[in-house]
Short mmCIF file of the C-alpha atoms (twelve columns), coordinates in Angstrom:
data_MODEL
# 
_entry.id   MODEL 
# 
loop_
_atom_site.group_PDB 
_atom_site.id 
_atom_site.type_symbol 
_atom_site.label_atom_id 
_atom_site.label_alt_id 
_atom_site.label_comp_id 
_atom_site.label_asym_id 
_atom_site.label_seq_id 
_atom_site.Cartn_x 
_atom_site.Cartn_y 
_atom_site.Cartn_z 
_atom_site.pdbx_PDB_model_num 
ATOM 1   C CA . MET A 1   -56.945 13.755 60.761 1 
ATOM 2   C CA . ASN A 2   -56.025 11.100 57.626 1 
ATOM 3   C CA . TYR A 3   -57.666 8.994  55.208 1 
ATOM 4   C CA . ARG A 4   -55.221 6.328  55.321 1 
ATOM 5   C CA . TYR A 5   -57.017 2.632  55.874 1 
ATOM 6   C CA . ASN A 6   -55.967 0.014  58.280 1 
ATOM 7   C CA . LYS A 7   -55.022 -3.280 58.312 1 
ATOM 8   C CA . LEU A 8   -58.277 -4.901 57.828 1 
ATOM 9   C CA . GLN A 9   -59.180 -1.889 55.643 1 
ATOM 10  C CA . ILE A 10  -56.594 -2.866 53.076 1 
ATOM 11  C CA . ILE A 11  -56.979 -7.210 52.652 1 
ATOM 12  C CA . SER A 12  -60.990 -6.756 52.375 1 
ATOM 13  C CA . LYS A 13  -60.632 -3.772 49.646 1 
ATOM 14  C CA . LYS A 14  -57.674 -6.715 47.844 1 
ATOM 15  C CA . VAL A 15  -60.555 -9.482 47.979 1 
ATOM 16  C CA . PHE A 16  -63.460 -7.062 47.385 1 
ATOM 17  C CA . ARG A 17  -61.597 -6.412 44.083 1 
ATOM 18  C CA . LYS A 18  -60.357 -9.432 43.106 1 
ATOM 19  C CA . ILE A 19  -63.856 -9.470 42.012 1 
ATOM 20  C CA . PHE A 20  -64.796 -6.405 40.929 1 
ATOM 21  C CA . PRO A 21  -61.544 -4.412 39.824 1 
ATOM 22  C CA . VAL A 22  -61.269 -0.982 39.674 1 
ATOM 23  C CA . PRO A 23  -61.968 0.343  36.015 1 
ATOM 24  C CA . LYS A 24  -58.981 1.072  34.084 1 
ATOM 25  C CA . SER A 25  -58.136 3.973  32.054 1 
ATOM 26  C CA . PRO A 26  -57.268 3.792  28.658 1 
ATOM 27  C CA . TYR A 27  -53.262 5.164  28.045 1 
ATOM 28  C CA . THR A 28  -52.509 7.312  25.242 1 
ATOM 29  C CA . LEU A 29  -49.496 6.996  25.036 1 
ATOM 30  C CA . GLY A 30  -48.741 8.913  21.176 1 
ATOM 31  C CA . GLU A 31  -51.345 10.706 19.112 1 
ATOM 32  C CA . ILE A 32  -54.364 9.308  18.326 1 
ATOM 33  C CA . GLU A 33  -56.674 10.738 15.481 1 
ATOM 34  C CA . ASP A 34  -59.462 12.018 17.513 1 
ATOM 35  C CA . VAL A 35  -58.356 12.739 20.849 1 
ATOM 36  C CA . CYS A 36  -61.167 14.808 21.537 1 
ATOM 37  C CA . SER A 37  -63.245 11.146 21.340 1 
ATOM 38  C CA . ILE A 38  -61.760 10.260 24.374 1 
ATOM 39  C CA . ASN A 39  -63.558 10.853 27.452 1 
ATOM 40  C CA . LEU A 40  -61.856 9.499  30.804 1 
ATOM 41  C CA . VAL A 41  -64.885 10.445 32.510 1 
ATOM 42  C CA . PRO A 42  -68.594 11.175 30.636 1 
ATOM 43  C CA . PRO A 43  -68.920 14.568 30.021 1 
ATOM 44  C CA . LYS A 44  -72.255 14.722 31.044 1 
ATOM 45  C CA . LYS A 45  -70.960 13.298 34.228 1 
ATOM 46  C CA . LEU A 46  -68.769 15.075 35.421 1 
ATOM 47  C CA . GLU A 47  -71.262 18.478 33.920 1 
ATOM 48  C CA . LYS A 48  -73.458 16.892 36.816 1 
ATOM 49  C CA . PHE A 49  -71.107 16.469 39.507 1 
ATOM 50  C CA . PHE A 50  -69.507 20.255 39.174 1 
ATOM 51  C CA . THR A 51  -72.419 21.615 39.161 1 
ATOM 52  C CA . GLU A 52  -73.115 19.977 42.823 1 
ATOM 53  C CA . CYS A 53  -70.123 21.189 43.868 1 
ATOM 54  C CA . ILE A 54  -70.905 24.857 43.208 1 
ATOM 55  C CA . LYS A 55  -74.134 24.907 44.394 1 
ATOM 56  C CA . LYS A 56  -72.595 23.209 47.857 1 
ATOM 57  C CA . LEU A 57  -70.031 25.916 47.491 1 
ATOM 58  C CA . GLN A 58  -72.412 28.668 46.637 1 
ATOM 59  C CA . LYS A 59  -74.792 27.636 50.552 1 
ATOM 60  C CA . ILE A 60  -71.375 27.905 52.160 1 
ATOM 61  C CA . LYS A 61  -69.949 31.348 50.697 1 
ATOM 62  C CA . GLY A 62  -72.815 32.865 48.784 1 
ATOM 63  C CA . ASP A 63  -71.730 33.795 44.952 1 
ATOM 64  C CA . LYS A 64  -67.809 33.984 45.236 1 
ATOM 65  C CA . ILE A 65  -67.445 30.295 45.379 1 
ATOM 66  C CA . GLY A 66  -63.326 31.018 44.122 1 
ATOM 67  C CA . ASP A 67  -61.299 30.169 41.042 1 
ATOM 68  C CA . TYR A 68  -61.062 26.679 39.303 1 
ATOM 69  C CA . LEU A 69  -58.002 25.230 39.205 1 
ATOM 70  C CA . GLU A 70  -57.187 22.023 36.886 1 
ATOM 71  C CA . PHE A 71  -53.306 19.987 37.451 1 
ATOM 72  C CA . GLY A 72  -53.565 17.455 34.862 1 
ATOM 73  C CA . VAL A 73  -55.796 19.147 31.618 1 
ATOM 74  C CA . PHE A 74  -55.218 16.178 28.539 1 
ATOM 75  C CA . ASN A 75  -58.357 17.243 26.292 1 
ATOM 76  C CA . GLY A 76  -59.960 19.464 28.903 1 
ATOM 77  C CA . SER A 77  -62.511 17.280 28.711 1 
ATOM 78  C CA . SER A 78  -62.804 17.813 32.483 1 
ATOM 79  C CA . LEU A 79  -62.241 21.416 32.257 1 
ATOM 80  C CA . GLY A 80  -65.178 22.006 29.860 1 
ATOM 81  C CA . SER A 81  -67.953 20.518 32.554 1 
ATOM 82  C CA . MET A 82  -66.578 22.473 34.613 1 
ATOM 83  C CA . TYR A 83  -66.543 25.156 32.688 1 
ATOM 84  C CA . LEU A 84  -70.575 24.625 30.983 1 
ATOM 85  C CA . ALA A 85  -71.571 23.944 34.846 1 
ATOM 86  C CA . SER A 86  -70.726 26.933 35.609 1 
ATOM 87  C CA . LYS A 87  -72.115 28.722 32.605 1 
ATOM 88  C CA . LYS A 88  -75.811 26.931 33.266 1 
ATOM 89  C CA . LEU A 89  -75.483 28.172 36.663 1 
ATOM 90  C CA . ASN A 90  -75.064 31.684 35.619 1 
ATOM 91  C CA . LEU A 91  -71.902 31.904 37.703 1 
ATOM 92  C CA . LYS A 92  -69.788 35.477 37.190 1 
ATOM 93  C CA . ASN A 93  -66.939 35.531 39.601 1 
ATOM 94  C CA . THR A 94  -65.224 32.482 38.817 1 
ATOM 95  C CA . ARG A 95  -61.974 32.234 37.336 1 
ATOM 96  C CA . TYR A 96  -60.575 28.920 35.070 1 
ATOM 97  C CA . PHE A 97  -56.823 27.860 35.322 1 
ATOM 98  C CA . GLY A 98  -55.576 24.719 34.088 1 
ATOM 99  C CA . PHE A 99  -52.059 23.502 34.652 1 
ATOM 100 C CA . ASP A 100 -50.486 21.404 31.832 1 
ATOM 101 C CA . ALA A 101 -46.923 20.640 29.799 1 
ATOM 102 C CA . PHE A 102 -49.099 19.211 27.523 1 
ATOM 103 C CA . GLN A 103 -46.844 16.317 26.468 1 
ATOM 104 C CA . GLY A 104 -47.764 13.962 28.627 1 
ATOM 105 C CA . LEU A 105 -46.316 12.555 32.044 1 
ATOM 106 C CA . PRO A 106 -43.205 13.831 32.220 1 
ATOM 107 C CA . GLU A 107 -39.880 10.927 32.296 1 
ATOM 108 C CA . ASP A 108 -39.173 10.183 36.038 1 
ATOM 109 C CA . CYS A 109 -41.906 9.144  36.533 1 
ATOM 110 C CA . GLU A 110 -41.593 5.837  35.461 1 
ATOM 111 C CA . ASN A 111 -39.649 5.274  39.063 1 
ATOM 112 C CA . GLU A 112 -42.349 6.319  40.995 1 
ATOM 113 C CA . ASP A 113 -45.902 4.464  41.917 1 
ATOM 114 C CA . GLU A 114 -44.340 0.494  41.370 1 
ATOM 115 C CA . GLY A 115 -44.284 2.087  37.570 1 
ATOM 116 C CA . VAL A 116 -47.090 1.549  36.136 1 
ATOM 117 C CA . TRP A 117 -46.430 5.285  34.864 1 
ATOM 118 C CA . LYS A 118 -45.353 5.694  31.629 1 
ATOM 119 C CA . LYS A 119 -43.530 8.810  30.179 1 
ATOM 120 C CA . GLY A 120 -45.729 10.148 27.787 1 
ATOM 121 C CA . PHE A 121 -49.045 8.440  28.939 1 
ATOM 122 C CA . TYR A 122 -51.842 10.963 28.415 1 
ATOM 123 C CA . SER A 123 -49.970 13.396 26.139 1 
ATOM 124 C CA . CYS A 124 -51.736 15.814 24.530 1 
ATOM 125 C CA . SER A 125 -50.571 18.616 22.631 1 
ATOM 126 C CA . TYR A 126 -52.231 22.529 23.610 1 
ATOM 127 C CA . GLU A 127 -53.380 22.865 19.465 1 
ATOM 128 C CA . LYS A 128 -55.048 19.698 19.840 1 
ATOM 129 C CA . MET A 129 -57.189 20.631 23.536 1 
ATOM 130 C CA . ASN A 130 -57.768 23.944 22.355 1 
ATOM 131 C CA . GLU A 131 -59.763 22.218 19.181 1 
ATOM 132 C CA . CYS A 132 -61.456 20.222 21.754 1 
ATOM 133 C CA . LEU A 133 -62.299 22.679 24.000 1 
ATOM 134 C CA . ARG A 134 -63.861 24.690 20.795 1 
ATOM 135 C CA . ARG A 135 -66.431 22.124 19.489 1 
ATOM 136 C CA . ARG A 136 -67.733 21.931 22.480 1 
ATOM 137 C CA . ASN A 137 -68.738 26.182 22.922 1 
ATOM 138 C CA . ILE A 138 -66.459 26.833 24.761 1 
ATOM 139 C CA . ASN A 139 -64.608 30.516 25.126 1 
ATOM 140 C CA . LEU A 140 -60.847 29.614 24.868 1 
ATOM 141 C CA . LYS A 141 -59.801 33.779 26.595 1 
ATOM 142 C CA . ASP A 142 -62.254 32.666 29.569 1 
ATOM 143 C CA . ILE A 143 -59.618 30.166 30.703 1 
ATOM 144 C CA . THR A 144 -55.713 30.923 31.860 1 
ATOM 145 C CA . PHE A 145 -53.257 27.899 30.505 1 
ATOM 146 C CA . ILE A 146 -49.701 27.678 32.812 1 
ATOM 147 C CA . ASN A 147 -47.729 25.359 29.875 1 
ATOM 148 C CA . GLY A 148 -45.035 23.700 31.918 1 
ATOM 149 C CA . TRP A 149 -43.825 21.003 34.360 1 
ATOM 150 C CA . TYR A 150 -45.074 21.322 37.409 1 
ATOM 151 C CA . ASP A 151 -41.574 21.799 39.568 1 
ATOM 152 C CA . GLU A 152 -41.056 25.186 36.730 1 
ATOM 153 C CA . THR A 153 -44.218 26.449 36.896 1 
ATOM 154 C CA . LEU A 154 -45.523 26.504 40.362 1 
ATOM 155 C CA . ASN A 155 -44.083 29.030 42.988 1 
ATOM 156 C CA . GLU A 156 -44.716 32.502 44.188 1 
ATOM 157 C CA . LYS A 157 -44.055 33.676 40.928 1 
ATOM 158 C CA . THR A 158 -47.197 32.336 39.311 1 
ATOM 159 C CA . LYS A 159 -49.066 32.731 42.332 1 
ATOM 160 C CA . ASN A 160 -48.260 36.247 42.730 1 
ATOM 161 C CA . LYS A 161 -49.172 37.019 38.917 1 
ATOM 162 C CA . LEU A 162 -52.425 35.152 38.736 1 
ATOM 163 C CA . LYS A 163 -53.501 36.224 42.408 1 
ATOM 164 C CA . LEU A 164 -54.778 33.898 43.813 1 
ATOM 165 C CA . ASN A 165 -56.534 34.138 46.809 1 
ATOM 166 C CA . ASN A 166 -59.750 31.874 46.823 1 
ATOM 167 C CA . LEU A 167 -59.389 28.601 45.662 1 
ATOM 168 C CA . GLY A 168 -62.743 27.174 44.684 1 
ATOM 169 C CA . ILE A 169 -62.247 23.918 43.353 1 
ATOM 170 C CA . VAL A 170 -59.209 22.156 42.945 1 
ATOM 171 C CA . PHE A 171 -59.360 19.363 40.371 1 
ATOM 172 C CA . ILE A 172 -55.856 16.680 40.755 1 
ATOM 173 C CA . ASP A 173 -55.574 14.609 37.831 1 
ATOM 174 C CA . CYS A 174 -51.224 15.050 37.491 1 
ATOM 175 C CA . ASP A 175 -51.808 10.919 38.023 1 
ATOM 176 C CA . THR A 176 -48.102 10.440 39.838 1 
ATOM 177 C CA . TYR A 177 -48.221 10.521 44.285 1 
ATOM 178 C CA . SER A 178 -44.355 13.761 43.053 1 
ATOM 179 C CA . SER A 179 -47.301 15.182 41.024 1 
ATOM 180 C CA . SER A 180 -49.900 15.044 43.183 1 
ATOM 181 C CA . LYS A 181 -47.650 16.245 46.479 1 
ATOM 182 C CA . THR A 182 -46.163 19.395 44.640 1 
ATOM 183 C CA . VAL A 183 -49.589 20.662 43.330 1 
ATOM 184 C CA . LEU A 184 -50.868 20.547 47.494 1 
ATOM 185 C CA . ASN A 185 -48.142 22.134 48.266 1 
ATOM 186 C CA . PHE A 186 -48.544 25.185 45.926 1 
ATOM 187 C CA . ILE A 187 -52.025 25.297 46.726 1 
ATOM 188 C CA . GLY A 188 -51.648 24.327 50.717 1 
ATOM 189 C CA . PRO A 189 -50.929 28.168 51.499 1 
ATOM 190 C CA . LEU A 190 -54.215 29.337 49.438 1 
ATOM 191 C CA . ILE A 191 -56.293 27.788 51.326 1 
ATOM 192 C CA . LYS A 192 -57.895 30.038 53.962 1 
ATOM 193 C CA . LYS A 193 -61.834 29.301 53.210 1 
ATOM 194 C CA . GLU A 194 -63.982 26.469 52.058 1 
ATOM 195 C CA . VAL A 195 -61.789 24.327 48.704 1 
ATOM 196 C CA . ILE A 196 -63.517 20.997 47.191 1 
ATOM 197 C CA . ILE A 197 -60.262 19.023 45.790 1 
ATOM 198 C CA . CYS A 198 -61.050 16.481 43.800 1 
ATOM 199 C CA . PHE A 199 -58.716 13.456 43.034 1 
ATOM 200 C CA . ASP A 200 -59.424 11.300 39.649 1 
ATOM 201 C CA . ASP A 201 -57.183 8.581  39.768 1 
ATOM 202 C CA . TRP A 202 -57.550 7.699  44.024 1 
ATOM 203 C CA . LYS A 203 -57.669 4.106  42.865 1 
ATOM 204 C CA . LEU A 204 -56.444 3.445  39.435 1 
ATOM 205 C CA . ASN A 205 -54.245 0.613  39.852 1 
ATOM 206 C CA . ASP A 206 -55.328 -0.131 42.637 1 
ATOM 207 C CA . LEU A 207 -52.247 2.533  44.044 1 
ATOM 208 C CA . ASP A 208 -54.587 3.248  47.195 1 
ATOM 209 C CA . ILE A 209 -53.870 -0.222 48.555 1 
ATOM 210 C CA . LYS A 210 -50.822 0.116  47.931 1 
ATOM 211 C CA . GLU A 211 -50.760 2.564  50.053 1 
ATOM 212 C CA . LEU A 212 -49.516 5.480  46.724 1 
ATOM 213 C CA . GLY A 213 -50.201 7.755  43.908 1 
ATOM 214 C CA . GLU A 214 -52.358 10.233 45.177 1 
ATOM 215 C CA . TYR A 215 -53.714 8.727  47.809 1 
ATOM 216 C CA . LYS A 216 -50.255 8.330  49.838 1 
ATOM 217 C CA . ALA A 217 -49.723 12.401 48.987 1 
ATOM 218 C CA . PHE A 218 -53.080 13.500 50.654 1 
ATOM 219 C CA . ASN A 219 -52.676 12.113 53.494 1 
ATOM 220 C CA . GLU A 220 -49.405 13.117 53.839 1 
ATOM 221 C CA . PHE A 221 -50.704 16.585 53.011 1 
ATOM 222 C CA . LEU A 222 -52.971 16.200 55.479 1 
ATOM 223 C CA . ASP A 223 -50.085 15.081 58.132 1 
ATOM 224 C CA . GLU A 224 -48.256 17.588 57.606 1 
ATOM 225 C CA . ASN A 225 -50.971 20.595 57.634 1 
ATOM 226 C CA . LEU A 226 -53.100 20.277 60.854 1 
ATOM 227 C CA . GLN A 227 -54.777 23.120 60.549 1 
ATOM 228 C CA . PHE A 228 -57.073 21.424 58.169 1 
ATOM 229 C CA . TYR A 229 -60.264 20.142 58.968 1 
ATOM 230 C CA . SER A 230 -61.469 17.839 55.110 1 
ATOM 231 C CA . GLU A 231 -64.568 16.342 54.858 1 
ATOM 232 C CA . GLU A 232 -64.994 13.231 52.376 1 
ATOM 233 C CA . ILE A 233 -67.720 14.372 50.364 1 
ATOM 234 C CA . LYS A 234 -69.653 12.104 46.734 1 
ATOM 235 C CA . SER A 235 -67.458 11.622 44.049 1 
ATOM 236 C CA . TYR A 236 -68.549 11.566 40.639 1 
ATOM 237 C CA . ASN A 237 -67.608 7.644  39.982 1 
ATOM 238 C CA . ARG A 238 -65.590 4.823  41.525 1 
ATOM 239 C CA . LYS A 239 -61.699 5.187  41.094 1 
ATOM 240 C CA . SER A 240 -62.226 8.980  42.064 1 
ATOM 241 C CA . LYS A 241 -61.811 10.901 45.963 1 
ATOM 242 C CA . CYS A 242 -63.056 14.407 47.022 1 
ATOM 243 C CA . PHE A 243 -63.480 16.471 49.693 1 
ATOM 244 C CA . ILE A 244 -63.826 19.439 51.447 1 
ATOM 245 C CA . LEU A 245 -61.501 21.497 52.802 1 
ATOM 246 C CA . LYS A 246 -61.270 24.193 55.628 1 
ATOM 247 C CA . LEU A 247 -59.182 26.083 58.351 1 
ATOM 248 C CA . ASN A 248 -59.783 24.731 61.854 1 
ATOM 249 C CA . ASN A 249 -62.045 26.265 63.467 1 
ATOM 250 C CA . LYS A 250 -63.652 28.511 60.532 1 
# 
């Protein structure tokens, strides 16, 4: 099973988006006076969404819903929203991991997805991100950050070091096809029970109807991993897509 559009769907989506285009994300290239003020998705909206995800997983898995992994942290807005939603629900067994190089998009991003990305887009330093989370009264000691490019950090050594064995929610916001595919290949062997996977930029820049970006990465992943059953669930905004994955016959 995959989520590729057929030719008629692609044509109809192109026509629809000429009238109602998918909202763009502001590109943050270089230093910004107050990067914490940039909310690509309203934090309260994300907090509500994560609350619904947690409750959904609790019905299936009980209180041990699994860990939260975020790929593409930027200023910590979504990570902070998940953290606050968890605390309000008194979730005690979930760990929080943020994977990012904190240098914006990598240089080779310019050679994929029809060149819509540029090196340094969405740049936010590790120090600034920490400041943003502290403003929201988030205890940084509760969060583990894995600082570095994915081709250097997403490996067996990291899996073993972090003792990743129960995934709950995976938030993929690293934009490009190659980074998204690297993330999916990293988490694939770790999926033993139900997990919610979110793609923040599925429709951004119309990459889905161009069959690129996160759309391409996830569909390839499903084609290559027939052991998984997937079901789309309600997302938090128009440009994103979310799914619940589990092993077939489980």
